Amino acid sequence: MPNSQNSRLASVPSVDSLLRAPAVVVLIEQHGRQSTTKIIRDVLGNLRQRLAETDGAVEDIGENRIIDEVSARLDAAAMPSLRRVFNLTGTVLHTNLGRAPLPDEAVEAMIAVATGASNLEYELESGKRGDRDVHVEELLRDLTGAEAATMVNNNAAAVFLSLNALAIRKEVPVSRGELVEIGGAFRIPDIMRRAGCKLVEVGTTNRTHARDYIEAINPKTALLMKVHTSNYSVEGFTKEVDEKEMAEIAHDHDIPFITDLGSGALIDMSVYGLPHEPTVSEAIANGADLVTFSGDKLLGGPQAGLIVGRKDLVEKIKKNPIKRATRLDKVTIAALSAVLQLYRNPDRLVERLPALRLLARSSDEIEGVAGRMAVELAKRLSASFDVTTEPCQSQIGSGSLPVERLDSYAVVLRPREEKGKGGRLKRLAGAFRSLPIAVVGRVQDDAFSLDVRCLENEAAFSEQLSKLPAV
Ligand SMILES: *Cc1c(COP(=O)(O)O)cnc(C)c1O
């Protein structure tokens, strides 16, 4: 071993001396002795290894530098893995970014039940055991016109449970045009098989007729099912059987008709200048015996799967053990109930429900945000990037209204230099993601684009730009 390496190894501070350093005493106060000691050992171990591997030619091994690294590692470990981000991707209900943002009313309701005991399954009037569904059922009945309602962890669970409860060991005809895959693992044929029912494909990809369903029905048929093609649209020479007609066919044969709406808007979105999406009450009015839909798509609430419809069918679903295995947690029930309460006053909905507010935001208002943010971004980045505001199109997301786009504005950053453009854009996107509140945008067409439709807290966005690493 060369001498220089030996002497440098010997000058690495000891764990004990570091633990006595005033700056480390502060860290111990904050993070605890155990975690601090463990990270000090780790940092020193890495440093000694680097010294050995480089014949002692390692950077600064002074106490201050070591303490800085320990402090940074402790901070990183204390940071929650799941945290807030700015969603500037242009997809409002982004599944990977947590879908719908919740209103203050929901957050307050969640805190109230999360921090103490609640009447989750307890009837305050009689003092007897109660049912957790009651906190949401009445509201859902009012808002959809359905006889009964129940709820589970998400819509995938709602579909699975409905099929398992009503169609196990029986046949379910579904149009070939509706055998959808949603977000990877949710595929109608797979769900059917796992739920224990036999999928009977009817019609073709582009055309399915009433007679296709009628011919498929036999004594083993449990029900007719329609799946809303949420994330794509079939155009051209197409034909589908509408809900009303499917309900009639089903009822003529004494079987239920169920429809999986996916997004399940509770109100007519066109009132807010958005494209029309079939509503739950329309499906019920059209004769659906059960409707399943998500809580965190267009409804704008927490992750949940909602099942509304005929009382006898809902009762059957509630008795199924899978209902117990997929039931909602009290915090989610509190949030869902608070969100549904907002729907009781549709006049104020657009200001109080963030998901709807963002979807209905005017492009003039968004242009204003883009202009202000472009000024802030140009201050930091104009040396290497052209900063412009440009019209763009937002998507609703979560498979809702797949072909419709919403007029929006983006701040667009383009590298000034042609050379190494791709790498620079990648690094820029990475730099934005490394901010305390990560900013998620999109790299496309040789530019980094930030659709500011979902940017409401401009101050928090601008404030942290000073921490943007150089790229
Ligand atoms: C989104 C969707 C689902 C799955 O809903 P999750 O709430 O994500 O589980 C099922 N069916 C349709 C038609 C959908 O659009």
PDB file of C-alpha atoms and ligand atoms in Angstrom, residues 99 154-157 159 180 182 186 227-228 230 260-263 294-297 304 398-399, ligand 1:
ATOM      1  CA  ARG A  99     -55.779  11.644 -11.070  1.00  0.00           C
ATOM      2  CA  ASN A 154     -61.731   1.317  -7.467  1.00  0.00           C
ATOM      3  CA  ASN A 155     -63.771   0.749 -10.595  1.00  0.00           C
ATOM      4  CA  ALA A 156     -61.772  -2.320 -11.618  1.00  0.00           C
ATOM      5  CA  ALA A 157     -62.894  -3.889  -8.323  1.00  0.00           C
ATOM      6  CA  VAL A 159     -66.603  -4.478 -12.311  1.00  0.00           C
ATOM      7  CA  VAL A 180     -61.185  -2.855 -23.770  1.00  0.00           C
ATOM      8  CA  ILE A 182     -57.511   0.142 -19.553  1.00  0.00           C
ATOM      9  CA  PHE A 186     -57.408  -4.153 -16.654  1.00  0.00           C
ATOM     10  CA  VAL A 227     -68.420  -1.367 -21.570  1.00  0.00           C
ATOM     11  CA  HIS A 228     -67.866   2.296 -22.289  1.00  0.00           C
ATOM     12  CA  SER A 230     -63.239   5.149 -22.567  1.00  0.00           C
ATOM     13  CA  ASP A 260     -69.387  -0.058 -17.031  1.00  0.00           C
ATOM     14  CA  LEU A 261     -69.141   3.664 -17.655  1.00  0.00           C
ATOM     15  CA  GLY A 262     -65.533   4.083 -16.527  1.00  0.00           C
ATOM     16  CA  SER A 263     -65.469   7.824 -16.036  1.00  0.00           C
ATOM     17  CA  SER A 294     -64.686   5.546 -10.934  1.00  0.00           C
ATOM     18  CA  GLY A 295     -64.528   8.015  -8.068  1.00  0.00           C
ATOM     19  CA  ASP A 296     -61.344   9.747  -9.230  1.00  0.00           C
ATOM     20  CA  LYS A 297     -61.971  10.333 -12.922  1.00  0.00           C
ATOM     21  CA  ALA A 304     -63.102   4.516  -5.480  1.00  0.00           C
ATOM     22  CA  SER A 398     -57.986   8.650 -17.445  1.00  0.00           C
ATOM     23  CA  GLY A 399     -59.514   7.464 -20.667  1.00  0.00           C
TER      24      GLY A 399
HETATM   25  C1  LIG B   1     -60.982   3.543 -15.905  1.00  0.00           C
HETATM   26  C2  LIG B   1     -61.892   2.454 -16.244  1.00  0.00           C
HETATM   27  C3  LIG B   1     -61.946   1.290 -15.453  1.00  0.00           C
HETATM   28  C4  LIG B   1     -61.057   1.108 -14.263  1.00  0.00           C
HETATM   29  O1  LIG B   1     -61.347   2.055 -13.272  1.00  0.00           O
HETATM   30  P1  LIG B   1     -60.332   2.299 -12.045  1.00  0.00           P
HETATM   31  O2  LIG B   1     -61.098   3.232 -11.153  1.00  0.00           O
HETATM   32  O3  LIG B   1     -59.106   2.876 -12.633  1.00  0.00           O
HETATM   33  O4  LIG B   1     -60.084   0.978 -11.406  1.00  0.00           O
HETATM   34  C5  LIG B   1     -62.827   0.322 -15.810  1.00  0.00           C
HETATM   35  N1  LIG B   1     -63.636   0.453 -16.887  1.00  0.00           N
HETATM   36  C6  LIG B   1     -63.601   1.534 -17.680  1.00  0.00           C
HETATM   37  C7  LIG B   1     -64.498   1.614 -18.866  1.00  0.00           C
HETATM   38  C8  LIG B   1     -62.734   2.586 -17.377  1.00  0.00           C
HETATM   39  O5  LIG B   1     -62.681   3.670 -18.155  1.00  0.00           O
END
